[in-house]
């Protein structure tokens, strides 16, 4: 019984993500993050999701719905989450096709999107920083413990990997899959 | 639309099949996001199966990005609906998402079997650190396209701080930034109108 309630919750959560998900997969990441944490998914698992996204083909939001749905409710959870994130597209496009000319001519949407697009950049950055803080800092770190003993409240190696990966990918456009593989090797050698 | 009705059910089934196959193929062989699929889909829809002309396809591809949700799915739904109605929309839509669902399900099950000890644990920890850096880098690459005015940078910073400092939920931030964008565009248009 509780499984079905979890599935309904997943359906509803991912329906919301689909309905407000302007600007594609990464823009939805922030919503996916907060909704998933409501289902008990950890930041570590969300970082794993992003790593899997690179090797599993297909749209990011579908991958995320399947992943979070499976973690929260098994196969039917994955099914409910994926169905949920798809439904708004079907409903909205059936509506838009009925009023296609009116939709193309309206100015409200283009104005709205001109604000949403830069906003989405901020949302993705927020998602990245939230996940990064959860991974780089020692569990249980608060502002107080950080100021009391800053050098023992985060991992130097992980922070190094984070900064180097960010710089190599943003500045030098090094292939993300290659960077992930290198990070894995570094971790297997140093953190064992 | 009349032409579509007159077609026999056999050719309609053929069209639905073609829609499913085109989007299934695009969904299976493209990595890291829906937009990468568009050129692949365009070639099949326009050249190979001649379901739509190029102009119409590109119009739908653009519209797909103005609708919330998965962009590749929106594109599939637009094309499918136009070519074969609601059935076409479902055929194309399922095609575009089926392989992502199946493969991600297998990957999610597989990842549970990775041992959480020794070198595996270390590798996973570093992969997670790299992976969160790559999400940040996604923000940067999107920013290169979307942050071209002082106003857009302001909106980006506003969204960032609303989420991080005030724990405002993302849907509300999206609505707020959208309304701000609309208001700003209205003001710009009015100014231009006054100048003319």
Short mmCIF file of C-alpha atoms in Angstrom, two decimals:
data_model
loop_
_atom_site.label_atom_id
_atom_site.label_comp_id
_atom_site.label_asym_id
_atom_site.label_seq_id
_atom_site.Cartn_x
_atom_site.Cartn_y
_atom_site.Cartn_z
CA UNK A 1 0.00 0.00 0.00
CA UNK A 2 2.75 2.43 1.00
CA UNK A 3 4.53 1.57 -2.25
CA UNK A 4 1.58 2.96 -4.22
CA UNK A 5 1.51 6.12 -2.14
CA UNK A 6 5.24 6.57 -2.83
CA UNK A 7 4.57 6.07 -6.55
CA UNK A 8 1.78 8.66 -6.53
CA UNK A 9 4.08 11.11 -4.73
CA UNK A 10 6.81 10.46 -7.31
CA UNK A 11 4.32 10.97 -10.14
CA UNK A 12 3.20 14.26 -8.64
CA UNK A 13 6.74 15.50 -7.85
CA UNK A 14 8.06 14.81 -11.32
CA UNK A 15 4.90 16.22 -12.92
CA UNK A 16 5.75 19.46 -11.10
CA UNK A 17 9.36 19.25 -12.33
CA UNK A 18 8.16 18.75 -15.91
CA UNK A 19 5.64 21.56 -15.64
CA UNK A 20 8.12 24.16 -14.37
CA UNK A 21 11.17 22.79 -16.19
CA UNK A 22 11.87 25.59 -18.65
CA UNK A 23 15.14 25.28 -20.54
CA UNK A 24 15.82 21.55 -20.53
CA UNK A 25 17.57 19.03 -18.33
CA UNK A 26 20.22 20.94 -16.43
CA UNK A 27 17.78 23.76 -15.70
CA UNK A 28 15.55 21.17 -14.00
CA UNK A 29 18.45 19.93 -11.86
CA UNK A 30 17.68 22.28 -8.97
CA UNK A 31 14.07 21.09 -8.78
CA UNK A 32 15.09 17.47 -9.22
CA UNK A 33 17.51 17.95 -6.33
CA UNK A 34 15.05 19.42 -3.84
CA UNK A 35 12.23 17.03 -4.76
CA UNK A 36 14.55 13.99 -4.57
CA UNK A 37 15.85 14.96 -1.14
CA UNK A 38 12.21 14.83 -0.03
CA UNK A 39 12.33 11.14 -1.01
CA UNK A 40 15.46 10.52 1.08
CA UNK A 41 17.94 10.65 -1.81
CA UNK A 42 21.37 11.91 -0.64
CA UNK A 43 23.71 14.45 -2.31
CA UNK A 44 26.12 11.56 -2.92
CA UNK A 45 23.44 9.73 -4.87
CA UNK A 46 22.66 12.91 -6.84
CA UNK A 47 26.32 13.26 -7.79
CA UNK A 48 26.26 9.61 -8.91
CA UNK A 49 23.22 10.48 -11.02
CA UNK A 50 25.15 13.19 -12.82
CA UNK A 51 28.05 10.80 -13.46
CA UNK A 52 25.62 8.18 -14.85
CA UNK A 53 23.98 10.83 -17.07
CA UNK A 54 27.21 11.06 -19.02
CA UNK A 55 27.32 7.37 -19.91
CA UNK A 56 23.60 6.61 -20.24
CA UNK A 57 22.08 8.07 -23.42
CA UNK A 58 18.89 10.11 -23.49
CA UNK A 59 17.38 13.24 -21.95
CA UNK A 60 18.76 14.19 -18.52
CA UNK A 61 15.35 14.68 -16.89
CA UNK A 62 14.15 11.22 -18.01
CA UNK A 63 17.35 9.68 -16.64
CA UNK A 64 16.88 11.56 -13.38
CA UNK A 65 13.22 10.56 -13.02
CA UNK A 66 14.08 6.90 -13.61
CA UNK A 67 17.02 7.00 -11.17
CA UNK A 68 15.29 8.84 -8.33
CA UNK A 69 12.07 6.89 -8.90
CA UNK A 70 13.93 3.58 -8.65
CA UNK A 71 15.77 4.61 -5.47
CA UNK A 72 12.54 5.79 -3.85
CA UNK A 73 10.10 3.12 -5.04
CA UNK A 74 11.70 0.37 -7.13
CA UNK A 75 10.57 -0.38 -10.69
CA UNK A 76 7.11 1.16 -10.33
CA UNK A 77 8.64 4.22 -8.70
CA UNK A 78 10.91 4.64 -11.72
CA UNK A 79 7.90 4.19 -13.99
CA UNK A 80 5.79 6.71 -12.04
CA UNK A 81 8.57 9.33 -11.96
CA UNK A 82 9.27 9.02 -15.67
CA UNK A 83 5.57 9.13 -16.57
CA UNK A 84 5.18 12.18 -14.32
CA UNK A 85 7.94 14.17 -16.00
CA UNK A 86 6.55 13.27 -19.46
CA UNK A 87 2.87 14.11 -18.90
CA UNK A 88 3.15 17.93 -18.87
CA UNK A 89 4.83 17.83 -22.30
CA UNK A 90 1.99 15.80 -23.83
CA UNK A 91 -0.72 17.95 -22.24
CA UNK A 92 0.89 21.32 -23.02
CA UNK A 93 1.74 20.43 -26.61
CA UNK A 94 -1.75 19.09 -27.34
CA UNK A 95 -3.01 22.48 -26.07
CA UNK A 96 -0.43 24.57 -27.93
CA UNK A 97 -1.13 22.75 -31.22
CA UNK A 98 -4.81 23.69 -30.89
CA UNK A 99 -3.91 27.38 -30.57
CA UNK A 100 -0.66 27.33 -32.51
CA UNK A 101 -0.92 30.71 -34.25
CA UNK A 102 -2.01 32.53 -31.13
CA UNK A 103 0.87 30.90 -29.24
CA UNK A 104 3.46 31.90 -31.83
CA UNK A 105 2.28 35.50 -31.86
CA UNK A 106 2.07 36.10 -28.15
CA UNK A 107 4.77 38.24 -26.62
CA UNK A 108 4.25 37.14 -23.03
CA UNK A 109 6.07 33.85 -23.55
CA UNK A 110 9.17 35.39 -25.14
CA UNK A 111 9.41 37.98 -22.35
CA UNK A 112 8.87 35.31 -19.72
CA UNK A 113 11.59 33.11 -21.25
CA UNK A 114 14.04 36.02 -21.48
CA UNK A 115 13.90 36.11 -17.69
CA UNK A 116 13.74 32.36 -17.07
CA UNK A 117 16.87 31.58 -19.10
CA UNK A 118 19.35 33.61 -17.02
CA UNK A 119 17.44 32.54 -13.90
CA UNK A 120 18.03 28.90 -14.88
CA UNK A 121 21.79 29.52 -14.93
CA UNK A 122 21.56 30.63 -11.30
CA UNK A 123 19.44 27.59 -10.42
CA UNK A 124 22.01 25.20 -11.91
CA UNK A 125 24.86 26.93 -10.10
CA UNK A 126 22.87 26.67 -6.86
CA UNK A 127 22.32 22.93 -7.46
CA UNK A 128 26.02 22.40 -8.21
CA UNK A 129 27.14 24.27 -5.08
CA UNK A 130 24.65 22.46 -2.82
CA UNK A 131 25.85 19.08 -4.10
CA UNK A 132 29.52 20.15 -3.90
CA UNK A 133 29.19 21.32 -0.27
CA UNK A 134 27.60 17.98 0.66
CA UNK A 135 30.47 16.07 -0.92
CA UNK A 136 33.57 18.15 -0.17
CA UNK A 137 32.83 18.89 3.50
CA UNK A 138 33.04 16.35 6.29
CA UNK A 139 29.50 15.20 7.26
CA UNK A 140 28.03 17.29 10.08
CA UNK A 141 30.01 20.44 9.27
CA UNK A 142 28.25 23.66 10.29
CA UNK A 143 29.45 27.27 10.30
CA UNK A 144 30.53 26.87 13.94
CA UNK A 145 32.58 23.70 13.44
CA UNK A 146 34.04 25.15 10.23
CA UNK A 147 35.41 28.27 11.95
CA UNK A 148 36.59 26.26 14.95
CA UNK A 149 38.70 23.91 12.80
CA UNK A 150 38.56 24.81 9.10
CA UNK A 151 41.31 22.46 7.94
CA UNK A 152 39.63 19.34 9.26
CA UNK A 153 36.15 20.20 8.02
CA UNK A 154 36.69 19.46 4.35
CA UNK A 155 38.64 16.98 2.26
CA UNK A 156 41.68 18.49 0.53
CA UNK A 157 41.84 15.76 -2.10
CA UNK A 158 38.14 16.00 -3.05
CA UNK A 159 38.28 19.80 -3.12
CA UNK A 160 41.35 19.56 -5.34
CA UNK A 161 39.57 17.17 -7.71
CA UNK A 162 36.55 19.51 -7.75
CA UNK A 163 38.58 22.63 -8.59
CA UNK A 164 40.84 20.92 -11.15
CA UNK A 165 37.88 19.27 -12.91
CA UNK A 166 35.97 22.56 -13.02
CA UNK A 167 38.95 24.47 -14.44
CA UNK A 168 39.91 21.81 -17.00
CA UNK A 169 36.33 21.51 -18.24
CA UNK A 170 35.27 25.18 -18.16
CA UNK A 171 38.53 26.77 -19.27
CA UNK A 172 40.18 24.09 -21.41
CA UNK A 173 37.09 22.09 -22.51
CA UNK A 174 38.61 18.75 -21.56
CA UNK A 175 36.14 15.90 -22.24
CA UNK A 176 33.90 15.36 -19.15
CA UNK A 177 33.93 11.56 -19.44
CA UNK A 178 37.73 11.54 -19.52
CA UNK A 179 37.82 13.81 -16.44
CA UNK A 180 35.42 11.49 -14.60
CA UNK A 181 37.53 8.43 -15.40
CA UNK A 182 40.71 10.19 -14.23
CA UNK A 183 38.97 11.27 -11.02
CA UNK A 184 37.94 7.66 -10.43
CA UNK A 185 41.52 6.41 -10.86
CA UNK A 186 42.89 9.15 -8.58
CA UNK A 187 40.36 8.19 -5.92
CA UNK A 188 41.06 4.48 -6.19
CA UNK A 189 44.77 5.13 -5.62
CA UNK A 190 44.72 7.83 -2.94
CA UNK A 191 41.55 7.22 -0.95
CA UNK A 192 41.61 3.47 -0.60
CA UNK B 1 -5.56 16.99 -42.22
CA UNK B 2 -8.17 15.59 -44.68
CA UNK B 3 -5.44 13.70 -46.45
CA UNK B 4 -4.43 12.00 -43.21
CA UNK B 5 -7.98 10.74 -42.64
CA UNK B 6 -8.21 9.25 -46.12
CA UNK B 7 -5.01 7.25 -45.70
CA UNK B 8 -5.58 3.57 -45.13
CA UNK B 9 -4.88 2.20 -41.67
CA UNK B 10 -1.90 0.27 -43.03
CA UNK B 11 -0.02 3.41 -44.06
CA UNK B 12 -1.01 5.12 -40.84
CA UNK B 13 0.55 2.26 -38.94
CA UNK B 14 3.64 2.75 -41.11
CA UNK B 15 3.78 6.44 -40.17
CA UNK B 16 3.43 5.69 -36.47
CA UNK B 17 6.17 3.10 -36.74
CA UNK B 18 8.44 5.53 -38.56
CA UNK B 19 7.83 8.20 -35.87
CA UNK B 20 8.65 5.74 -33.11
CA UNK B 21 11.80 4.48 -34.85
CA UNK B 22 13.14 7.97 -35.67
CA UNK B 23 12.84 9.22 -32.10
CA UNK B 24 13.90 5.92 -30.57
CA UNK B 25 17.09 6.01 -32.62
CA UNK B 26 17.78 9.63 -31.69
CA UNK B 27 17.13 8.89 -28.02
CA UNK B 28 19.39 5.86 -27.98
CA UNK B 29 22.43 7.28 -29.72
CA UNK B 30 22.75 10.74 -28.22
CA UNK B 31 24.38 11.44 -24.89
CA UNK B 32 24.20 14.28 -22.37
CA UNK B 33 21.03 16.09 -23.15
CA UNK B 34 18.22 16.44 -25.61
CA UNK B 35 19.48 19.28 -27.79
CA UNK B 36 22.24 17.11 -29.23
CA UNK B 37 19.52 14.99 -30.85
CA UNK B 38 18.07 17.70 -33.05
CA UNK B 39 20.37 17.38 -36.10
CA UNK B 40 19.92 13.59 -36.11
CA UNK B 41 16.14 13.89 -35.94
CA UNK B 42 16.06 16.58 -38.60
CA UNK B 43 17.86 14.39 -41.10
CA UNK B 44 15.41 11.52 -40.64
CA UNK B 45 12.20 13.57 -40.49
CA UNK B 46 13.01 15.87 -43.39
CA UNK B 47 15.24 13.85 -45.74
CA UNK B 48 14.79 10.15 -45.07
CA UNK B 49 11.05 9.86 -44.33
CA UNK B 50 9.90 13.25 -45.70
CA UNK B 51 7.30 13.64 -42.94
CA UNK B 52 7.75 17.42 -42.68
CA UNK B 53 9.57 20.10 -44.64
CA UNK B 54 12.70 21.58 -43.08
CA UNK B 55 11.12 24.92 -42.22
CA UNK B 56 8.22 23.35 -40.31
CA UNK B 57 10.56 21.03 -38.45
CA UNK B 58 12.85 23.86 -37.36
CA UNK B 59 9.85 25.88 -36.24
CA UNK B 60 8.72 23.02 -33.99
CA UNK B 61 12.27 22.49 -32.72
CA UNK B 62 12.33 26.16 -31.68
CA UNK B 63 8.85 26.02 -30.14
CA UNK B 64 9.85 22.87 -28.24
CA UNK B 65 12.35 24.96 -26.30
CA UNK B 66 9.72 27.48 -25.20
CA UNK B 67 7.56 24.76 -23.58
CA UNK B 68 8.62 23.49 -20.15
CA UNK B 69 9.72 19.87 -19.82
CA UNK B 70 12.13 17.58 -21.61
CA UNK B 71 13.12 19.37 -24.83
CA UNK B 72 13.63 16.20 -26.91
CA UNK B 73 10.24 14.92 -25.78
CA UNK B 74 8.59 18.26 -26.59
CA UNK B 75 10.11 18.13 -30.06
CA UNK B 76 8.89 14.54 -30.53
CA UNK B 77 5.41 15.44 -29.32
CA UNK B 78 5.17 18.44 -31.68
CA UNK B 79 6.31 16.47 -34.73
CA UNK B 80 4.22 13.39 -33.84
CA UNK B 81 1.07 15.44 -33.22
CA UNK B 82 1.49 17.32 -36.49
CA UNK B 83 2.17 14.19 -38.58
CA UNK B 84 -0.34 11.76 -37.06
CA UNK B 85 -2.40 13.38 -34.27
CA UNK B 86 -2.51 12.15 -30.69
CA UNK B 87 -1.39 8.63 -31.65
CA UNK B 88 1.61 10.12 -33.45
CA UNK B 89 2.41 12.26 -30.41
CA UNK B 90 2.43 9.16 -28.18
CA UNK B 91 4.45 7.06 -30.66
CA UNK B 92 7.15 9.71 -31.09
CA UNK B 93 7.13 10.64 -27.39
CA UNK B 94 7.54 7.05 -26.21
CA UNK B 95 10.24 6.50 -28.82
CA UNK B 96 12.25 9.46 -27.57
CA UNK B 97 12.23 8.32 -23.94
CA UNK B 98 12.01 4.51 -23.93
CA UNK B 99 15.71 3.72 -24.22
CA UNK B 100 16.67 6.35 -21.63
CA UNK B 101 14.20 4.75 -19.21
CA UNK B 102 15.34 1.17 -19.82
CA UNK B 103 19.09 1.89 -19.85
CA UNK B 104 18.94 4.17 -16.79
CA UNK B 105 16.93 1.55 -14.93
CA UNK B 106 19.63 -1.05 -15.66
CA UNK B 107 22.40 1.42 -14.70
CA UNK B 108 20.64 2.29 -11.43
CA UNK B 109 20.28 -1.39 -10.53
CA UNK B 110 23.91 -2.07 -11.53
CA UNK B 111 25.35 0.80 -9.46
CA UNK B 112 23.83 -0.70 -6.27
CA UNK B 113 26.22 -3.64 -6.71
CA UNK B 114 29.40 -1.53 -6.62
CA UNK B 115 31.05 -2.37 -3.29
CA UNK B 116 31.30 0.62 -0.90
CA UNK B 117 34.78 -0.36 0.37
CA UNK B 118 38.48 0.08 -0.44
CA UNK B 119 39.46 1.43 -3.86
CA UNK B 120 35.84 1.42 -5.11
CA UNK B 121 34.81 3.73 -2.28
CA UNK B 122 37.74 6.06 -3.04
CA UNK B 123 36.97 6.07 -6.76
CA UNK B 124 33.29 6.85 -6.13
CA UNK B 125 34.15 9.74 -3.80
CA UNK B 126 36.42 11.38 -6.37
CA UNK B 127 33.92 10.73 -9.18
CA UNK B 128 31.27 12.51 -7.11
CA UNK B 129 33.57 15.51 -6.58
CA UNK B 130 34.31 15.65 -10.32
CA UNK B 131 30.65 15.19 -11.16
CA UNK B 132 29.54 18.14 -9.04
CA UNK B 133 32.25 20.24 -10.71
CA UNK B 134 30.74 19.27 -14.07
CA UNK B 135 27.29 20.48 -13.01
CA UNK B 136 28.89 23.83 -12.16
CA UNK B 137 30.51 23.77 -15.58
CA UNK B 138 27.06 23.19 -17.15
CA UNK B 139 26.00 26.46 -15.48
CA UNK B 140 29.00 28.20 -17.03
CA UNK B 141 28.38 26.92 -20.55
CA UNK B 142 24.69 27.86 -20.37
CA UNK B 143 25.75 31.23 -18.96
CA UNK B 144 27.90 31.90 -22.01
CA UNK B 145 24.69 31.88 -24.09
CA UNK B 146 22.18 33.33 -21.66
CA UNK B 147 24.07 36.05 -19.78
CA UNK B 148 24.60 38.79 -22.31
CA UNK B 149 23.24 41.85 -20.51
CA UNK B 150 23.66 43.38 -17.06
CA UNK B 151 19.99 42.61 -16.42
CA UNK B 152 20.43 38.91 -17.16
CA UNK B 153 23.45 38.69 -14.84
CA UNK B 154 21.37 40.37 -12.14
CA UNK B 155 18.60 37.78 -12.62
CA UNK B 156 21.14 34.96 -12.46
CA UNK B 157 22.56 36.26 -9.15
CA UNK B 158 19.05 36.83 -7.81
CA UNK B 159 18.04 33.23 -8.61
CA UNK B 160 21.26 31.89 -7.08
CA UNK B 161 20.87 33.79 -3.83
CA UNK B 162 17.11 33.15 -3.53
CA UNK B 163 17.83 29.41 -3.58
CA UNK B 164 21.06 29.32 -1.53
CA UNK B 165 20.43 32.06 1.05
CA UNK B 166 16.65 32.10 1.38
CA UNK B 167 15.77 28.48 0.48
CA UNK B 168 13.08 29.61 -1.96
CA UNK B 169 11.86 26.67 -4.07
CA UNK B 170 12.85 26.48 -7.73
CA UNK B 171 9.32 26.74 -9.27
CA UNK B 172 8.78 30.04 -7.43
CA UNK B 173 12.20 31.32 -8.55
CA UNK B 174 11.35 30.36 -12.15
CA UNK B 175 8.02 32.22 -11.99
CA UNK B 176 9.69 35.28 -10.41
CA UNK B 177 12.53 35.47 -12.94
CA UNK B 178 10.06 34.89 -15.77
CA UNK B 179 7.81 37.74 -14.63
CA UNK B 180 10.86 40.00 -14.16
CA UNK B 181 11.97 39.18 -17.72
CA UNK B 182 8.52 39.99 -19.07
CA UNK B 183 8.33 43.27 -17.14
CA UNK B 184 11.82 44.28 -18.30
CA UNK B 185 10.95 43.56 -21.93
CA UNK B 186 7.78 45.67 -21.61
CA UNK B 187 9.82 48.57 -20.21
CA UNK B 188 12.37 48.27 -23.04
CA UNK B 189 9.60 48.26 -25.66
CA UNK B 190 7.95 51.29 -24.08
CA UNK B 191 11.23 53.22 -24.02
CA UNK B 192 11.82 52.39 -27.66
CA UNK B 193 8.27 53.52 -28.40
CA UNK B 194 8.84 56.87 -26.62
CA UNK B 195 12.08 57.46 -28.50
CA UNK B 196 10.46 56.85 -31.90
#
